Amino acid sequence: MLKAIKIRIYPTTEQADFLNRQFGAVRFCYNTGLRVMSHRYRRHGQSLSAKHDLKKLLPVAKKSRKYGWLKEADSMALQQACLNLDHAFQRFFDPKQKGGYPRFKSKRGKQSSYHCVGVRAGDNWIKVPKLGPIRARVHRKVEGRLKSITLTRTVTGKHYASLLFETEQAAPAPLKDIDAAKVVGLDMGLSHLAIDSAGRKFANPRFLKQAQKNLKRKQQALSRTKKGSANRSKARLLVAKAHERVANARNDLQHKLSRQIVDDNQAVIVETLKVKNMMKNDKLAKHIGDASWHALIAKLEYKAKEQGKHLVKIDQWFASSKTCHACQHKRGAMPLNVRSWECPACHTQHDRDINAARNIKQQGIIQLKAEGLSVSAHGGLRKSGTSPAAA
Ligand SMILES: [Zn+2]
């Protein structure tokens, strides 16, 4: 099984300089590759394979006088840049993934480089090629073979390393018999972090809301500055810092929430299409909502996998908010400000979001059964074993 940890690292000034150049080389490979492929695509309507064709160009470039400086960087990192570009194009061409056309990487954005040969890690250091040990804060020990290190630098200038380990431990086999009482449907929104089919609402905490407000304010201030001015770069840094605070707080929260949800259940059902539909108006809201939903789903997914549990993504559109979960009656359009309603057919009172979560759960159970799993409907009252619910 693969396990990843992310740690903060503290390169010296010289190391940071080297990393800066290396990030530049990685970015250069990605962007140049993208330029070459876009040209080919536009002119001839055909796609090159970044994996095969561009990787072959690397050694040629390194021998040339103009691009000889690429030799300074870890060659695996440059190859990985080509692979990443390849993946970006795959996401673009795959109708299921609906990725946008790959975009150029900016030197102002987050930087990263991937290393998989000659990587090591100790108690308070990590080692990547072409550099001495970099001081690090390793907060958690992972048994296993270190497979790769991905270095990143945030917009605010902090360095991190993601360490990927291969452990001896095998991933548990996926559960085959699922207790319907331990299937949870999640409805995710902007007003709440998540609402589950049992009727629990996980609110966005106050500090997160405040951080988001602060971010919005800083962003507005940035938009008022003049392009290319010194004030603009100052404002940009403030936005990046506010952004980082929001992201860290949210990340923390999502780890706790996903841990709790996965520990308490055997299958978790989420809806993935809604993300795109619901936040068309407010760009910032869309940005925040988008990023956080995908991140939460990703956390639920790997935590579920670690325990042999299931995460079901419902990617086909269905009217989760407009369908009565009790009798399946489908009502007409319902504006976002309608928070509760009564089913005209069976007169059940619905909380909009809880009803949606219940429909998501039902839809998920259908999908689990379609995958050949058994989902028992008798809840926590199983005869054998001790179920915490029965207790
Ligand atoms: Zn009804």
Coordinates of C-alpha atoms and ligand atoms in Angstrom, one line a residue:
M1 CA 0.0 0.0 0.0
L2 CA 1.2 3.5 -0.7
K3 CA 1.2 6.1 2.1
A4 CA 2.0 9.8 1.7
I5 CA 3.0 12.4 4.2
K6 CA 3.5 16.1 3.6
I7 CA 6.1 17.9 5.7
R8 CA 7.5 21.4 5.9
I9 CA 11.1 21.8 4.9
Y10 CA 13.6 24.5 5.6
P11 CA 16.2 24.9 2.8
T12 CA 19.2 27.2 3.4
T13 CA 19.4 30.3 1.2
E14 CA 21.8 28.5 -1.2
Q15 CA 19.5 25.5 -1.3
A16 CA 16.5 27.7 -1.9
D17 CA 18.3 29.4 -4.8
F18 CA 19.1 26.0 -6.3
L19 CA 15.5 24.9 -5.9
N20 CA 14.3 28.1 -7.5
R21 CA 16.4 27.4 -10.5
Q22 CA 15.2 23.8 -10.6
F23 CA 11.6 24.8 -10.3
G24 CA 12.3 27.1 -13.2
A25 CA 13.7 24.3 -15.3
V26 CA 10.7 22.1 -14.6
R27 CA 8.4 24.9 -15.5
F28 CA 10.4 25.6 -18.6
C29 CA 10.0 22.0 -19.8
Y30 CA 6.3 21.9 -19.1
N31 CA 5.7 25.2 -20.8
T32 CA 7.9 24.6 -23.8
G33 CA 6.3 21.2 -24.2
L34 CA 2.9 22.8 -24.1
R35 CA 3.9 25.3 -26.7
V36 CA 5.2 22.6 -29.0
M37 CA 2.2 20.4 -28.6
S38 CA -0.3 23.3 -29.0
H39 CA 1.4 24.3 -32.2
R40 CA 1.2 20.8 -33.5
Y41 CA -2.4 20.5 -32.4
R42 CA -3.5 23.7 -34.1
R43 CA -1.6 23.2 -37.3
H44 CA -2.2 19.6 -37.9
G45 CA -5.0 18.7 -35.6
Q46 CA -3.0 15.9 -34.2
S47 CA -1.6 15.4 -30.7
L48 CA 2.0 14.5 -29.9
S49 CA 2.6 12.2 -27.0
A50 CA 4.3 14.3 -24.3
K51 CA 5.3 11.0 -22.8
H52 CA 7.2 9.7 -25.8
D53 CA 8.0 12.5 -28.1
L54 CA 8.8 15.3 -25.7
K55 CA 10.9 13.1 -23.4
K56 CA 13.1 12.3 -26.4
L57 CA 13.7 16.0 -26.9
L58 CA 15.2 16.5 -23.4
P59 CA 18.6 15.0 -24.0
V60 CA 18.9 16.9 -27.3
A61 CA 18.1 20.2 -25.5
K62 CA 20.6 19.5 -22.8
K63 CA 23.4 19.1 -25.3
S64 CA 22.6 22.3 -27.0
R65 CA 24.3 25.5 -26.0
K66 CA 21.0 27.4 -25.5
Y67 CA 19.4 24.9 -23.1
G68 CA 22.5 23.4 -21.6
W69 CA 21.5 24.9 -18.2
L70 CA 18.8 22.2 -18.0
K71 CA 21.6 19.8 -17.0
E72 CA 21.9 21.4 -13.7
A73 CA 18.5 20.1 -12.6
D74 CA 17.5 16.6 -11.6
S75 CA 16.8 14.8 -14.9
M76 CA 13.9 12.8 -13.4
A77 CA 12.2 16.1 -12.4
L78 CA 12.3 17.3 -16.0
Q79 CA 11.0 14.0 -17.3
Q80 CA 8.2 14.1 -14.8
A81 CA 7.3 17.6 -16.2
C82 CA 6.7 15.9 -19.6
L83 CA 4.6 13.2 -17.9
N84 CA 2.6 15.7 -16.1
L85 CA 1.9 17.5 -19.3
D86 CA 0.9 14.2 -20.8
H87 CA -1.6 13.7 -18.0
A88 CA -3.0 17.2 -18.5
F89 CA -3.6 16.4 -22.1
Q90 CA -5.2 13.1 -21.3
R91 CA -7.6 14.9 -18.9
F92 CA -8.4 17.3 -21.7
F93 CA -9.1 14.6 -24.3
D94 CA -10.9 12.3 -22.0
P95 CA -14.6 13.2 -22.3
K96 CA -15.3 11.7 -18.8
Q97 CA -12.8 13.9 -17.0
K98 CA -13.7 17.1 -18.8
G99 CA -10.4 18.7 -18.1
G100 CA -9.7 22.1 -19.6
Y101 CA -7.0 22.7 -22.1
P102 CA -3.6 22.6 -20.3
R103 CA -2.4 26.0 -19.2
F104 CA 1.0 27.5 -18.9
K105 CA 2.6 27.4 -15.5
S106 CA 3.4 30.8 -14.0
K107 CA 6.5 31.6 -12.1
R108 CA 4.3 33.5 -9.7
G109 CA 2.2 30.4 -8.8
K110 CA 2.9 27.4 -6.8
Q111 CA 6.1 25.6 -7.9
S112 CA 6.9 21.9 -7.8
S113 CA 9.4 19.3 -8.8
Y114 CA 9.3 15.5 -8.5
H115 CA 12.2 13.3 -7.5
C116 CA 12.3 9.5 -7.4
V117 CA 15.9 8.5 -7.8
G118 CA 18.4 9.1 -5.0
V119 CA 15.8 10.2 -2.5
R120 CA 16.1 9.6 1.2
A121 CA 14.7 10.9 4.5
G122 CA 15.8 10.9 8.1
D123 CA 14.5 12.1 11.4
N124 CA 14.8 15.8 10.6
W125 CA 16.1 15.9 7.0
I126 CA 15.3 14.9 3.5
K127 CA 17.6 14.3 0.5
V128 CA 17.0 14.9 -3.1
P129 CA 19.6 14.7 -6.0
K130 CA 22.1 17.5 -6.5
L131 CA 21.6 18.9 -3.1
G132 CA 22.8 18.2 0.5
P133 CA 20.3 17.2 3.1
I134 CA 17.5 19.7 3.6
R135 CA 16.3 20.4 7.1
A136 CA 12.8 19.2 7.7
R137 CA 10.2 18.7 10.3
V138 CA 9.1 15.1 10.1
H139 CA 6.1 14.8 12.3
R140 CA 5.2 11.2 11.5
K141 CA 7.2 8.2 10.9
V142 CA 6.2 5.9 8.1
E143 CA 7.6 2.3 7.8
G144 CA 8.4 1.4 4.3
R145 CA 10.4 2.2 1.2
L146 CA 10.6 5.8 0.2
K147 CA 9.5 5.9 -3.4
S148 CA 9.5 9.6 -4.3
I149 CA 9.7 13.1 -2.9
T150 CA 7.7 16.0 -4.5
L151 CA 9.0 19.4 -3.5
T152 CA 6.7 22.4 -3.6
R153 CA 7.1 26.1 -2.9
T154 CA 3.9 28.0 -2.1
V155 CA 3.2 31.5 -3.4
T156 CA 4.2 32.9 0.0
G157 CA 7.6 31.2 -0.3
K158 CA 7.2 28.2 2.1
H159 CA 8.7 24.9 1.1
Y160 CA 7.1 21.6 1.5
A161 CA 8.0 18.0 0.7
S162 CA 5.5 15.2 0.0
L163 CA 7.0 11.8 0.7
L164 CA 5.5 8.8 -0.8
F165 CA 6.2 5.4 0.9
E166 CA 5.5 1.9 -0.2
T167 CA 4.6 -0.1 2.9
E168 CA 4.6 -3.9 3.3
Q169 CA 1.1 -3.7 4.6
A170 CA -1.4 -4.8 1.9
A171 CA -4.5 -2.8 1.4
P172 CA -7.5 -4.5 3.0
A173 CA -9.9 -6.3 0.7
P174 CA -13.0 -4.2 -0.1
L175 CA -16.0 -5.0 2.1
K176 CA -18.5 -7.2 0.3
D177 CA -21.5 -7.1 2.7
I178 CA -22.6 -3.7 3.6
D179 CA -25.0 -2.7 6.3
A180 CA -27.4 -0.2 4.9
A181 CA -27.4 1.6 8.2
K182 CA -23.7 2.3 7.6
V183 CA -24.1 3.8 4.2
V184 CA -24.1 7.6 4.3
G185 CA -25.1 10.1 1.6
L186 CA -23.4 13.4 1.7
D187 CA -24.7 16.7 0.3
M188 CA -22.0 19.3 0.1
G189 CA -22.8 23.0 -0.2
L190 CA -21.4 26.4 0.4
S191 CA -23.5 27.2 3.4
H192 CA -22.4 24.0 5.1
L193 CA -19.3 21.9 4.8
A194 CA -21.5 18.8 4.4
I195 CA -24.9 17.5 5.4
D196 CA -25.4 13.8 5.8
S197 CA -28.4 11.5 5.2
A198 CA -28.7 10.9 9.0
G199 CA -29.6 14.6 9.2
R200 CA -26.3 15.8 10.7
K201 CA -25.1 19.2 9.5
F202 CA -21.4 20.0 9.6
A203 CA -21.2 23.7 9.6
N204 CA -18.4 25.8 8.2
P205 CA -16.8 27.1 11.4
R206 CA -16.6 30.8 12.1
F207 CA -12.9 31.1 11.7
L208 CA -13.1 29.7 8.3
K209 CA -15.8 32.1 7.3
Q210 CA -13.8 35.0 8.6
A211 CA -10.7 33.9 6.8
Q212 CA -12.7 33.7 3.6
K213 CA -14.1 37.2 4.1
N214 CA -10.6 38.4 4.8
L215 CA -9.4 36.8 1.6
K216 CA -12.2 38.4 -0.4
R217 CA -11.3 41.8 1.0
K218 CA -7.6 41.3 0.1
Q219 CA -8.6 40.2 -3.4
Q220 CA -10.7 43.3 -3.9
A221 CA -7.8 45.4 -2.7
L222 CA -5.5 43.7 -5.2
S223 CA -7.9 44.4 -8.1
R224 CA -7.7 48.1 -7.3
T225 CA -3.9 48.3 -7.7
K226 CA -2.2 49.2 -10.9
K227 CA -0.7 46.5 -13.1
G228 CA 3.0 46.2 -12.7
S229 CA 3.2 48.5 -9.6
A230 CA 5.0 47.7 -6.4
N231 CA 1.7 48.0 -4.6
R232 CA 0.4 45.3 -6.7
S233 CA 3.0 42.8 -5.8
K234 CA 2.6 43.6 -2.1
A235 CA -1.2 43.1 -2.5
R236 CA -0.6 39.9 -4.3
L237 CA 1.5 38.5 -1.5
L238 CA -1.2 39.5 1.0
V239 CA -3.8 37.6 -1.1
A240 CA -1.6 34.6 -1.3
K241 CA -1.1 34.6 2.5
A242 CA -4.8 35.0 3.1
H243 CA -5.4 32.2 0.6
E244 CA -2.9 30.0 2.4
R245 CA -4.6 30.5 5.8
V246 CA -8.0 29.6 4.3
A247 CA -6.5 26.5 2.6
N248 CA -4.7 25.3 5.8
A249 CA -7.7 25.8 8.0
R250 CA -10.0 24.0 5.5
N251 CA -7.5 21.2 5.0
D252 CA -7.3 20.6 8.7
L253 CA -11.1 20.5 9.0
Q254 CA -11.5 18.2 6.1
H255 CA -9.1 15.7 7.5
K256 CA -11.0 15.6 10.8
L257 CA -14.4 15.4 9.1
S258 CA -13.4 12.7 6.6
R259 CA -11.8 10.7 9.4
Q260 CA -15.0 10.8 11.3
I261 CA -17.3 10.0 8.4
V262 CA -15.1 7.1 7.2
D263 CA -14.7 5.6 10.7
D264 CA -18.4 5.7 11.3
N265 CA -19.5 4.2 8.0
Q266 CA -18.9 1.4 5.5
A267 CA -19.8 3.3 2.4
V268 CA -19.9 7.0 1.6
I269 CA -21.9 8.4 -1.3
V270 CA -21.1 11.7 -2.9
E271 CA -22.4 13.6 -5.8
T272 CA -19.8 15.1 -8.1
L273 CA -21.7 16.8 -10.9
K274 CA -23.4 19.3 -8.6
V275 CA -20.2 21.1 -7.9
K276 CA -20.2 22.6 -11.4
N277 CA -23.9 23.4 -11.5
M278 CA -24.5 25.2 -8.2
M279 CA -22.0 28.0 -8.2
K280 CA -22.3 29.7 -11.5
N281 CA -22.8 33.2 -10.1
D282 CA -20.1 34.1 -7.7
K283 CA -16.6 33.4 -9.0
L284 CA -14.9 33.4 -5.7
A285 CA -17.6 31.1 -4.2
K286 CA -17.1 28.8 -7.2
H287 CA -13.3 28.8 -6.6
I288 CA -13.6 28.1 -2.9
G289 CA -16.4 25.6 -3.3
D290 CA -14.8 23.8 -6.2
A291 CA -11.4 23.3 -4.6
S292 CA -12.8 22.3 -1.3
W293 CA -15.3 19.7 -2.6
H294 CA -12.7 17.9 -4.7
A295 CA -10.3 17.9 -1.8
L296 CA -12.8 16.6 0.6
I297 CA -13.8 13.8 -1.8
A298 CA -10.2 12.9 -2.3
K299 CA -9.6 12.6 1.4
L300 CA -12.7 10.5 1.9
E301 CA -11.6 8.3 -1.0
Y302 CA -8.1 7.4 0.3
K303 CA -9.3 7.0 3.9
A304 CA -12.1 4.7 2.8
K305 CA -9.6 2.7 0.7
E306 CA -7.3 2.2 3.7
Q307 CA -10.1 0.5 5.5
G308 CA -11.6 -1.5 2.6
K309 CA -14.6 0.7 2.7
H310 CA -16.4 2.2 -0.3
L311 CA -16.6 5.7 -1.7
V312 CA -19.2 6.0 -4.4
K313 CA -19.2 9.0 -6.7
I314 CA -22.5 9.7 -8.4
D315 CA -21.4 11.4 -11.6
Q316 CA -24.7 11.3 -13.4
W317 CA -27.1 14.1 -13.0
F318 CA -30.2 13.3 -11.0
A319 CA -32.6 15.6 -9.2
S320 CA -31.4 15.0 -5.7
S321 CA -32.9 18.1 -4.2
K322 CA -36.2 18.0 -6.1
T323 CA -37.1 14.4 -5.5
C324 CA -39.0 13.3 -2.4
H325 CA -36.9 10.6 -0.8
A326 CA -40.0 9.1 0.7
C327 CA -42.2 8.6 -2.4
Q328 CA -39.9 9.6 -5.3
H329 CA -42.3 12.3 -6.3
K330 CA -40.4 14.9 -8.4
R331 CA -41.4 18.5 -8.0
G332 CA -40.7 21.4 -10.3
A333 CA -37.9 23.9 -10.2
M334 CA -36.9 25.0 -6.7
P335 CA -34.9 28.2 -6.3
L336 CA -31.8 28.0 -4.0
N337 CA -33.5 30.1 -1.2
V338 CA -36.1 27.4 -0.6
R339 CA -34.7 25.6 2.4
S340 CA -37.6 23.4 3.2
W341 CA -40.7 22.1 1.4
E342 CA -43.6 19.7 1.7
C343 CA -44.0 16.9 -0.7
P344 CA -47.3 17.5 -2.6
A345 CA -47.8 13.7 -3.0
C346 CA -47.1 12.2 0.4
H347 CA -47.0 15.4 2.5
T348 CA -43.6 14.6 4.1
Q349 CA -41.8 17.7 5.4
H350 CA -38.4 18.1 3.9
D351 CA -35.3 19.9 4.8
R352 CA -33.8 20.6 1.4
D353 CA -30.3 19.4 2.1
I354 CA -31.1 16.4 4.2
N355 CA -33.6 15.2 1.6
A356 CA -30.9 15.6 -1.0
A357 CA -28.4 13.6 1.1
R358 CA -31.0 10.8 1.6
N359 CA -31.5 10.6 -2.2
I360 CA -27.8 10.5 -2.7
K361 CA -27.6 7.6 -0.3
Q362 CA -30.4 5.7 -2.1
Q363 CA -28.7 6.3 -5.4
G364 CA -25.4 5.1 -4.0
I365 CA -27.0 1.9 -2.7
I366 CA -28.3 1.2 -6.1
Q367 CA -24.9 1.7 -7.5
L368 CA -23.2 -0.5 -4.9
K369 CA -25.7 -3.3 -5.7
A370 CA -25.1 -2.9 -9.4
E371 CA -21.4 -3.5 -8.6
G372 CA -22.4 -6.9 -7.2
L373 CA -22.1 -6.0 -3.5
S374 CA -24.8 -7.0 -1.0
V375 CA -26.4 -4.2 0.9
S376 CA -28.6 -5.4 3.7
A377 CA -31.5 -3.3 4.7
H378 CA -32.0 -4.5 8.2
G379 CA -29.9 -1.8 9.7
G380 CA -27.8 -2.3 12.8
L381 CA -29.8 -5.3 14.0
R382 CA -27.6 -8.1 12.7
K383 CA -27.7 -11.4 14.6
S384 CA -24.1 -12.2 14.4
G385 CA -21.3 -10.1 15.8
T386 CA -21.6 -7.0 17.9
S387 CA -22.6 -3.9 16.1
P388 CA -22.0 -0.6 17.8
A389 CA -25.3 0.7 16.5
A390 CA -27.2 -2.1 18.2
A391 CA -25.3 -1.6 21.4
Ligands
ZN1 ZN -43.3 12.4 -1.2

